[in-house]
Short mmCIF file of C-alpha atoms in Angstrom, two decimals:
data_model
loop_
_atom_site.label_atom_id
_atom_site.label_comp_id
_atom_site.label_asym_id
_atom_site.label_seq_id
_atom_site.Cartn_x
_atom_site.Cartn_y
_atom_site.Cartn_z
CA MET A 1227 111.65 129.52 122.26
CA PRO A 1228 111.32 128.92 126.04
CA PHE A 1229 113.94 126.15 125.81
CA LEU A 1230 116.37 128.42 123.97
CA GLU A 1231 115.75 131.34 126.31
CA ASN A 1232 116.42 129.16 129.34
CA TYR A 1233 119.59 127.86 127.71
CA LEU A 1234 120.82 131.39 127.03
CA PHE A 1235 119.84 133.12 130.26
CA ASN A 1236 120.05 130.55 133.05
CA PHE A 1237 123.66 131.64 133.67
CA LEU A 1238 122.19 134.76 135.29
CA ASP A 1239 120.89 132.72 138.22
CA LYS A 1240 124.50 131.80 138.99
CA GLU A 1241 125.97 135.25 138.32
CA ILE A 1242 123.34 137.28 140.17
CA LEU A 1243 122.49 136.10 143.68
CA ILE A 1244 119.89 138.14 145.57
CA THR A 1245 119.55 138.03 149.34
CA PRO A 1246 115.99 137.32 150.51
CA ASN A 1247 115.59 140.30 152.85
CA TRP A 1248 114.59 143.05 150.38
CA THR A 1249 111.69 145.26 151.45
CA GLU A 1250 109.94 148.35 150.12
CA ALA A 1251 112.18 150.57 152.23
CA SER A 1252 115.45 148.93 151.23
CA VAL A 1253 114.53 148.82 147.53
CA TYR A 1254 113.58 152.50 147.63
CA LYS A 1255 116.85 153.43 149.34
CA TYR A 1256 118.91 151.35 146.89
CA PHE A 1257 117.19 152.70 143.81
CA MET A 1258 117.41 156.31 145.01
CA SER A 1259 121.16 155.81 145.42
CA PHE A 1260 121.29 154.49 141.85
CA ILE A 1261 119.43 157.57 140.58
CA LYS A 1262 122.10 159.74 142.23
CA GLU A 1263 124.90 157.57 140.83
CA ALA A 1264 123.40 157.61 137.32
CA ASN A 1265 122.96 161.39 137.36
CA GLU A 1266 126.64 161.82 138.25
CA MET A 1267 127.86 159.63 135.38
CA LYS A 1268 130.41 161.51 133.25
CA ASP A 1269 131.30 159.02 130.50
CA LEU A 1270 130.64 155.54 129.14
CA PRO A 1271 132.99 152.88 127.74
CA SER A 1272 131.08 152.90 124.45
CA ALA A 1273 131.48 156.67 124.11
CA GLU A 1274 135.19 156.54 124.88
CA ALA A 1275 135.65 153.73 122.33
CA ILE A 1276 134.10 155.94 119.64
CA ARG A 1277 136.05 159.00 120.73
CA SER A 1278 139.41 157.22 120.74
CA SER A 1279 138.85 155.11 117.61
CA LYS A 1280 141.05 155.50 114.56
CA ASN A 1281 137.83 156.01 112.60
CA PRO A 1282 135.30 157.72 114.92
CA GLU A 1283 132.64 158.03 112.20
CA SER A 1284 132.68 154.31 111.46
CA ALA A 1285 132.74 153.48 115.18
CA ALA A 1286 129.79 155.81 115.75
CA LYS A 1287 127.78 154.10 113.01
CA ASP A 1288 128.73 150.74 114.47
CA TRP A 1289 127.34 151.82 117.86
CA ILE A 1290 124.12 153.07 116.27
CA ILE A 1291 123.79 149.62 114.69
CA GLN A 1292 124.31 147.97 118.09
CA LEU A 1293 121.49 150.09 119.51
CA ALA A 1294 119.18 149.26 116.60
CA PRO A 1295 117.90 145.82 117.75
CA ASP A 1296 116.29 147.57 120.72
CA PHE A 1297 115.68 151.15 119.57
CA LEU A 1298 114.07 150.34 116.20
CA ILE A 1299 111.42 148.19 117.89
CA GLU A 1300 111.25 150.27 121.05
CA SER A 1301 108.24 149.58 123.31
CA SER A 1302 107.46 146.29 121.52
CA PRO A 1303 108.58 144.11 124.48
CA MET A 1304 106.97 146.54 126.95
CA ALA A 1305 103.65 146.39 125.10
CA ARG A 1306 103.32 142.69 125.92
CA TYR A 1307 102.28 143.74 129.42
CA ALA A 1308 99.67 146.23 128.17
CA SER A 1309 96.96 143.74 127.26
CA GLY A 1310 94.53 141.92 129.50
CA ASN A 1311 92.99 142.71 132.87
CA TYR A 1312 96.18 143.22 134.90
CA GLY A 1313 94.91 145.99 137.14
CA GLU A 1314 96.47 149.27 138.21
CA LEU A 1315 100.07 148.23 137.58
CA ALA A 1316 99.39 147.59 133.89
CA SER A 1317 97.60 150.94 133.63
CA SER A 1318 100.60 152.71 135.14
CA LEU A 1319 102.92 150.93 132.74
CA PHE A 1320 100.70 151.98 129.85
CA LYS A 1321 101.44 155.62 130.68
CA VAL A 1322 105.07 154.88 129.83
CA ILE A 1323 104.15 152.88 126.74
CA ILE A 1324 102.02 155.67 125.29
CA ASP A 1325 104.98 158.07 125.62
CA GLU A 1326 107.15 155.57 123.74
CA LEU A 1327 104.50 155.44 121.00
CA GLY A 1328 104.34 159.22 120.60
CA TYR A 1329 100.73 159.40 121.80
CA GLY A 1330 99.65 157.93 118.49
CA GLU A 1331 101.62 160.41 116.34
CA HIS A 1332 103.86 158.21 114.21
CA GLN A 1333 106.60 160.80 113.66
CA LYS A 1334 106.94 161.31 117.42
CA LYS A 1335 107.16 157.61 118.16
CA HIS A 1336 110.57 156.82 119.66
CA SER A 1337 111.34 154.19 117.05
CA SER A 1338 110.51 156.75 114.33
CA LEU A 1339 112.94 159.20 115.91
CA PHE A 1340 115.67 156.56 115.84
CA GLN A 1341 114.88 155.77 112.21
CA ASN A 1342 115.59 159.43 111.48
CA THR A 1343 118.86 159.13 113.37
CA MET A 1344 119.90 156.20 111.20
CA ILE A 1345 118.88 157.93 107.98
CA SER A 1346 120.91 161.02 108.93
CA ALA A 1347 123.93 158.71 109.42
CA ASN A 1348 123.37 157.22 105.93
CA LEU A 1349 122.23 153.94 107.47
CA ASP A 1350 119.19 151.93 106.39
CA PRO A 1351 116.45 152.15 109.07
CA GLU A 1352 114.80 148.85 108.13
CA PRO A 1353 114.64 146.73 111.32
CA HIS A 1354 117.49 144.20 111.46
CA LYS A 1355 118.95 145.30 108.12
CA TYR A 1356 122.38 145.06 109.78
CA TRP A 1357 121.77 141.81 111.65
CA GLN A 1358 125.08 140.42 110.45
CA TYR A 1359 126.88 143.15 112.40
CA TYR A 1360 125.04 142.69 115.69
CA LEU A 1361 127.50 141.72 118.39
CA ASN A 1362 126.78 138.93 120.85
CA GLY A 1363 126.39 141.42 123.69
CA SER A 1364 123.94 143.56 121.76
CA LEU A 1365 121.81 140.54 120.89
CA LEU A 1366 121.97 139.29 124.46
CA LEU A 1367 120.74 142.62 125.84
CA ALA A 1368 117.91 143.03 123.33
CA ASN A 1369 116.79 139.44 123.78
CA TYR A 1370 116.87 139.71 127.57
CA TYR A 1371 114.09 142.30 127.45
CA ASN A 1372 112.15 140.10 125.04
CA TYR A 1373 112.70 137.12 127.34
CA ILE A 1374 111.37 138.80 130.49
CA THR A 1375 108.32 140.18 128.69
CA ARG A 1376 107.43 137.06 126.71
CA ASN A 1377 107.15 134.99 129.91
CA LYS A 1378 104.70 136.86 132.16
CA SER A 1379 106.10 135.24 135.31
CA ASN A 1380 109.04 137.63 134.88
CA PHE A 1381 106.87 140.73 135.36
CA PHE A 1382 108.58 141.85 138.56
CA LYS A 1383 112.02 141.32 137.01
CA TYR A 1384 110.88 143.51 134.14
CA LEU A 1385 109.99 146.33 136.52
CA GLY A 1386 113.55 146.32 137.85
CA ALA A 1387 115.06 146.08 134.39
CA ILE A 1388 112.97 148.89 132.94
CA PHE A 1389 113.77 151.10 135.95
CA LEU A 1390 117.45 150.58 135.16
CA ALA A 1391 116.92 151.52 131.51
CA GLU A 1392 114.71 154.54 132.12
CA THR A 1393 117.05 155.90 134.80
CA SER A 1394 120.40 155.26 133.14
CA PHE A 1395 119.25 156.56 129.75
CA ILE A 1396 118.89 160.10 131.10
CA LYS A 1397 122.67 160.59 131.18
CA SER A 1398 123.63 157.83 128.74
CA CYS A 1399 121.72 159.49 125.91
CA ASP A 1400 123.30 162.83 126.75
CA ILE A 1401 126.77 161.26 126.58
CA TRP A 1402 126.02 159.32 123.40
CA LYS A 1403 124.49 162.24 121.50
CA LYS A 1404 127.58 164.38 122.08
CA VAL A 1405 130.13 161.80 120.98
CA LEU A 1406 127.98 160.66 118.04
CA LYS A 1407 127.40 164.25 116.90
CA ASP A 1408 131.13 164.94 117.04
CA ALA A 1409 131.78 161.88 114.87
CA ILE A 1410 128.83 162.48 112.50
CA PRO A 1411 128.14 166.24 112.39
CA ASN A 1412 124.91 165.89 110.37
CA LEU A 1413 123.41 163.35 112.79
CA ASP A 1414 119.79 163.83 113.84
CA ILE A 1415 119.90 163.61 117.65
CA LYS A 1416 116.22 164.23 118.43
CA TYR A 1417 115.92 160.64 119.68
CA PHE A 1418 118.61 161.21 122.30
CA ASN A 1419 117.28 164.64 123.28
CA GLU A 1420 113.83 163.11 123.82
CA HIS A 1421 115.22 160.50 126.20
CA CYS A 1422 117.27 163.03 128.16
CA HIS A 1423 113.95 164.76 128.81
CA ILE A 1424 111.20 162.13 129.05
CA ASP A 1425 113.16 159.51 130.96
CA VAL A 1426 113.35 161.82 133.98
CA ASP A 1427 109.60 161.34 134.24
CA HIS A 1428 109.73 157.67 133.27
CA SER A 1429 112.27 156.86 135.97
CA ARG A 1430 110.06 158.49 138.60
CA MET A 1431 106.89 156.90 137.22
CA VAL A 1432 108.37 153.39 137.21
CA LEU A 1433 109.64 153.74 140.76
CA GLU A 1434 106.63 155.48 142.31
CA ASN A 1435 103.76 154.04 140.27
CA LEU A 1436 105.02 150.53 139.53
CA ILE A 1437 107.82 149.30 141.76
CA LEU A 1438 106.70 150.57 145.15
CA PRO A 1439 102.99 149.70 144.64
CA ALA A 1440 104.00 146.22 143.42
CA ILE A 1441 106.01 145.59 146.59
CA ARG A 1442 103.21 146.90 148.80
CA LYS A 1443 100.72 144.55 147.15
CA TYR A 1444 102.86 141.45 146.56
CA GLY A 1445 105.43 141.69 149.33
CA ASP A 1446 109.05 140.69 149.67
CA PHE A 1447 108.93 138.21 146.79
CA ALA A 1448 108.18 141.08 144.40
CA ALA A 1449 110.94 143.17 146.00
CA CYS A 1450 113.53 140.43 145.46
CA GLU A 1451 112.44 139.80 141.87
CA ILE A 1452 112.54 143.53 141.07
CA VAL A 1453 116.08 143.83 142.39
CA LYS A 1454 117.05 140.67 140.51
CA GLY A 1455 115.78 142.09 137.20
CA PHE A 1456 117.59 145.35 137.88
CA GLU A 1457 120.88 143.56 138.56
CA GLN A 1458 120.51 141.17 135.63
CA ALA A 1459 119.83 143.98 133.17
CA LYS A 1460 122.77 145.95 134.56
CA PHE A 1461 125.05 142.93 134.26
CA ILE A 1462 124.07 142.24 130.64
CA GLY A 1463 124.29 145.93 129.77
CA ASN A 1464 127.89 145.93 130.94
CA ILE A 1465 128.57 142.86 128.78
CA ALA A 1466 127.17 144.68 125.74
CA GLU A 1467 129.29 147.79 126.39
CA ASP A 1468 132.45 145.73 126.87
CA ASP A 1469 131.72 143.70 123.74
CA PHE A 1470 131.47 146.85 121.64
CA VAL A 1471 134.66 148.35 123.09
CA LYS A 1472 136.63 145.19 122.29
CA GLN A 1473 135.18 145.02 118.78
CA ILE A 1474 136.28 148.59 118.01
CA GLN A 1475 139.75 147.84 119.36
CA TRP A 1476 139.84 144.66 117.27
CA LYS A 1477 138.95 146.59 114.11
CA ASP A 1478 141.35 149.44 114.84
CA ASN A 1479 144.24 147.03 115.38
CA ALA A 1480 143.62 144.78 112.38
CA ASP A 1481 147.09 145.48 110.95
CA ASN A 1482 148.69 144.49 114.25
CA TYR A 1483 146.83 141.19 114.30
CA LYS A 1484 148.00 140.59 110.73
CA LYS A 1485 151.60 141.21 111.80
CA MET A 1486 151.07 138.96 114.81
CA HIS A 1487 150.24 136.13 112.40
CA ASP A 1488 153.63 136.58 110.73
CA LYS A 1489 155.40 136.29 114.08
CA ILE A 1490 153.71 133.15 115.36
CA VAL A 1491 152.67 131.17 112.27
CA GLY A 1492 155.88 129.12 112.31
CA ASN A 1493 155.41 128.07 115.93
CA VAL A 1494 151.73 127.37 115.35
CA LYS A 1495 152.47 125.02 112.43
CA SER A 1496 155.16 123.32 114.48
CA GLU A 1497 152.74 122.68 117.34
CA PHE A 1498 150.17 121.33 114.90
CA SER A 1499 152.72 118.87 113.51
CA LYS A 1500 153.15 117.59 117.08
CA ASN A 1501 149.35 117.13 117.39
CA ASN A 1502 149.20 119.75 120.14
CA ILE A 1503 146.59 121.91 118.39
CA SER A 1504 143.93 121.34 115.74
CA LYS A 1505 143.26 122.98 112.39
CA ASP A 1506 140.64 123.12 109.65
CA TYR A 1507 141.61 123.12 105.98
CA LEU A 1508 139.33 124.92 103.54
CA ASN A 1509 139.38 125.34 99.76
CA GLU A 1510 136.65 127.74 98.67
CA PRO A 1511 135.62 129.21 95.28
CA LEU A 1512 135.21 132.80 94.13
CA ASN A 1513 132.56 134.76 96.05
CA GLU A 1514 132.18 132.08 98.73
CA LEU A 1515 130.92 133.94 101.79
CA SER A 1516 131.59 133.10 105.41
CA ILE A 1517 128.85 135.03 107.18
CA THR A 1518 129.89 136.95 110.28
CA HIS A 1519 130.38 134.83 113.38
CA SER A 1520 132.68 134.46 116.38
CA HIS A 1521 134.61 131.72 118.22
CA ASP A 1522 135.12 130.88 121.88
CA GLY A 1523 138.91 130.70 121.56
CA ASP A 1524 141.60 132.62 119.69
CA GLU A 1525 142.35 131.35 116.18
CA LEU A 1526 144.91 131.89 113.46
CA CYS A 1527 143.84 132.18 109.83
CA HIS A 1528 146.61 131.41 107.28
CA ILE A 1529 146.21 131.76 103.50
CA ILE A 1530 147.92 129.03 101.46
CA SER A 1531 146.91 130.37 98.05
CA GLY A 1532 144.43 132.81 96.57
CA GLU A 1533 142.94 135.96 98.03
CA MET A 1534 140.41 136.65 100.76
CA GLU A 1535 138.64 139.78 101.95
CA PHE A 1536 138.66 139.21 105.69
CA LEU A 1537 135.92 141.21 107.42
CA ASN A 1538 136.94 142.63 110.80
CA GLY A 1539 133.46 144.05 111.45
CA PHE A 1540 131.28 146.88 110.19
CA GLN A 1541 133.06 148.97 107.50
CA HIS A 1542 136.46 147.37 108.03
CA SER A 1543 138.10 144.56 106.09
CA THR A 1544 141.65 143.28 105.56
CA THR A 1545 142.95 141.84 102.29
CA LEU A 1546 144.78 138.56 102.80
CA LYS A 1547 146.85 136.93 100.01
CA SER A 1548 149.05 133.87 99.75
CA GLY A 1549 151.29 133.65 102.81
CA ASP A 1550 149.27 136.25 104.72
CA GLY A 1551 147.09 135.63 107.72
CA ILE A 1552 145.55 137.16 110.79
CA VAL A 1553 144.96 136.34 114.44
CA ILE A 1554 141.25 136.16 115.22
CA LYS A 1555 140.56 137.11 118.81
CA HIS A 1556 137.93 135.11 120.65
CA ASN A 1557 134.39 136.51 120.62
CA ARG A 1558 135.30 139.00 117.87
CA LEU A 1559 132.81 139.25 115.03
CA HIS A 1560 134.41 138.42 111.68
CA GLY A 1561 133.66 136.96 108.25
CA ALA A 1562 135.25 136.38 104.86
CA LEU A 1563 134.63 136.72 101.14
CA ILE A 1564 136.77 134.85 98.61
CA GLN A 1565 138.16 137.21 95.95
CA SER A 1566 140.09 134.76 93.73
CA GLU A 1567 139.06 131.78 91.61
CA ASN A 1568 139.92 129.59 94.57
CA CYS A 1569 141.35 130.24 98.01
CA GLU A 1570 143.04 127.63 100.15
CA TYR A 1571 143.40 128.51 103.80
CA GLU A 1572 143.84 127.04 107.25
CA ILE A 1573 142.23 127.91 110.58
CA TYR A 1574 144.29 126.89 113.61
CA SER A 1575 142.68 126.71 117.06
CA ILE A 1576 145.38 128.33 119.16
CA GLY A 1577 143.51 128.83 122.43
CA ASP A 1578 144.88 131.95 124.15
CA ILE A 1579 146.99 134.22 121.96
CA ASN A 1580 148.99 135.37 125.00
CA LYS A 1581 150.82 132.04 125.18
CA TRP A 1582 152.14 132.57 121.65
CA THR A 1583 153.38 136.15 121.96
#
C-alpha cells in the first residue's frame, strides 16, 4: 500500500510547491481569506454540469455516486488519528469526529444520513456498490484522505486538507442540495442541510483548536505542511470536479461521438495501413463484459460484425452494430457488453481526436 500510494500521489510534490516562510500569522491570514472566498461562492462546476445536462436526474445520481466513496464511510479516515496518546490536538480533533458519528446515535451519523439520501434517489446505499462507476478523480480524492491519514507523518497535511473540506462544504452542500433536489424532487437532503450547519463550527474548530495550536507548538514546519495539505486537497478536488463535468458532457454527446466515428473511420483505417497508428482486434462471445475503464489517449471503436452495448457511463449506453463505432475520449469511463453470438471489433489508438476532425 505505501508503494502504491507513493506512486499515485508523488506528482503532488511537483504540482504543489510551498515556500518555506509560512508562519502562524500568515497561515491565519490566508485561511481567513479562504473562508471569505468560500462563503461568497455562488456555483460549482459539478452543479452546473447537472443543471445543464440533457438528463439532469441521471447526472444528479451520477454525482451522488461520485460522492459515495467518501460520504458513505465519512469519518473513517479521520478516526485513524483518534487513537493513542496524541495529546490535546487529538482531543480537539475528536470533537469533530464525534459530530461526524452523530454522538453515538446511528441514525444521526453523517454516513447514515447519506445512506438515506441514496435510498431516496433509488440508489443502493451499500458502500462501493457502484465502484464500477467511480471516476478517476473521485477515487483520487477519496484515496488522498486515506493516504494522509494512514501514514501518521502526514498529520499536519491532514489538518490543512480537513480545513479545506470543512470550510468549503458549508456553501458546496448548499449548492449541491438545491441542484440535486431540482433534479430529484423526492431526494432526502438532510445530509446536506447538516453540513451547511455543522461545518460552520467545524471550520472554526479546525482553525482555532487544531491548526493554530499545532503551529504554535511545532513551528514553521507544521505551518508549511498544513498549507501543503490544504493546497493538495484543493488541487485534487478540482481534478475530481473537472472529471465529473467531462464525463457528463461525454455521456450527453454520445450520439455526436458516434457520428464522429463515421466521419473519420476511413482516414483512421488508411493511417493504420501506413503503420502510423496501432489497433487491437477483438472477437468476443455473447455476454462478454469489458468492465468500465479509461485510456490515456483518444481511441476509435469500430464494429466489424455483431452487436455491442457500449457503456458511456452510469445509466447511459449506446448500441453499436456492424459498421457502427464511436470515438472514445481519453480519461472517459466506458465499458462494453456483447449482445450477439459473437462480436468482432477494432480499437484504434488515434491519439488526439482534434487532429482527425
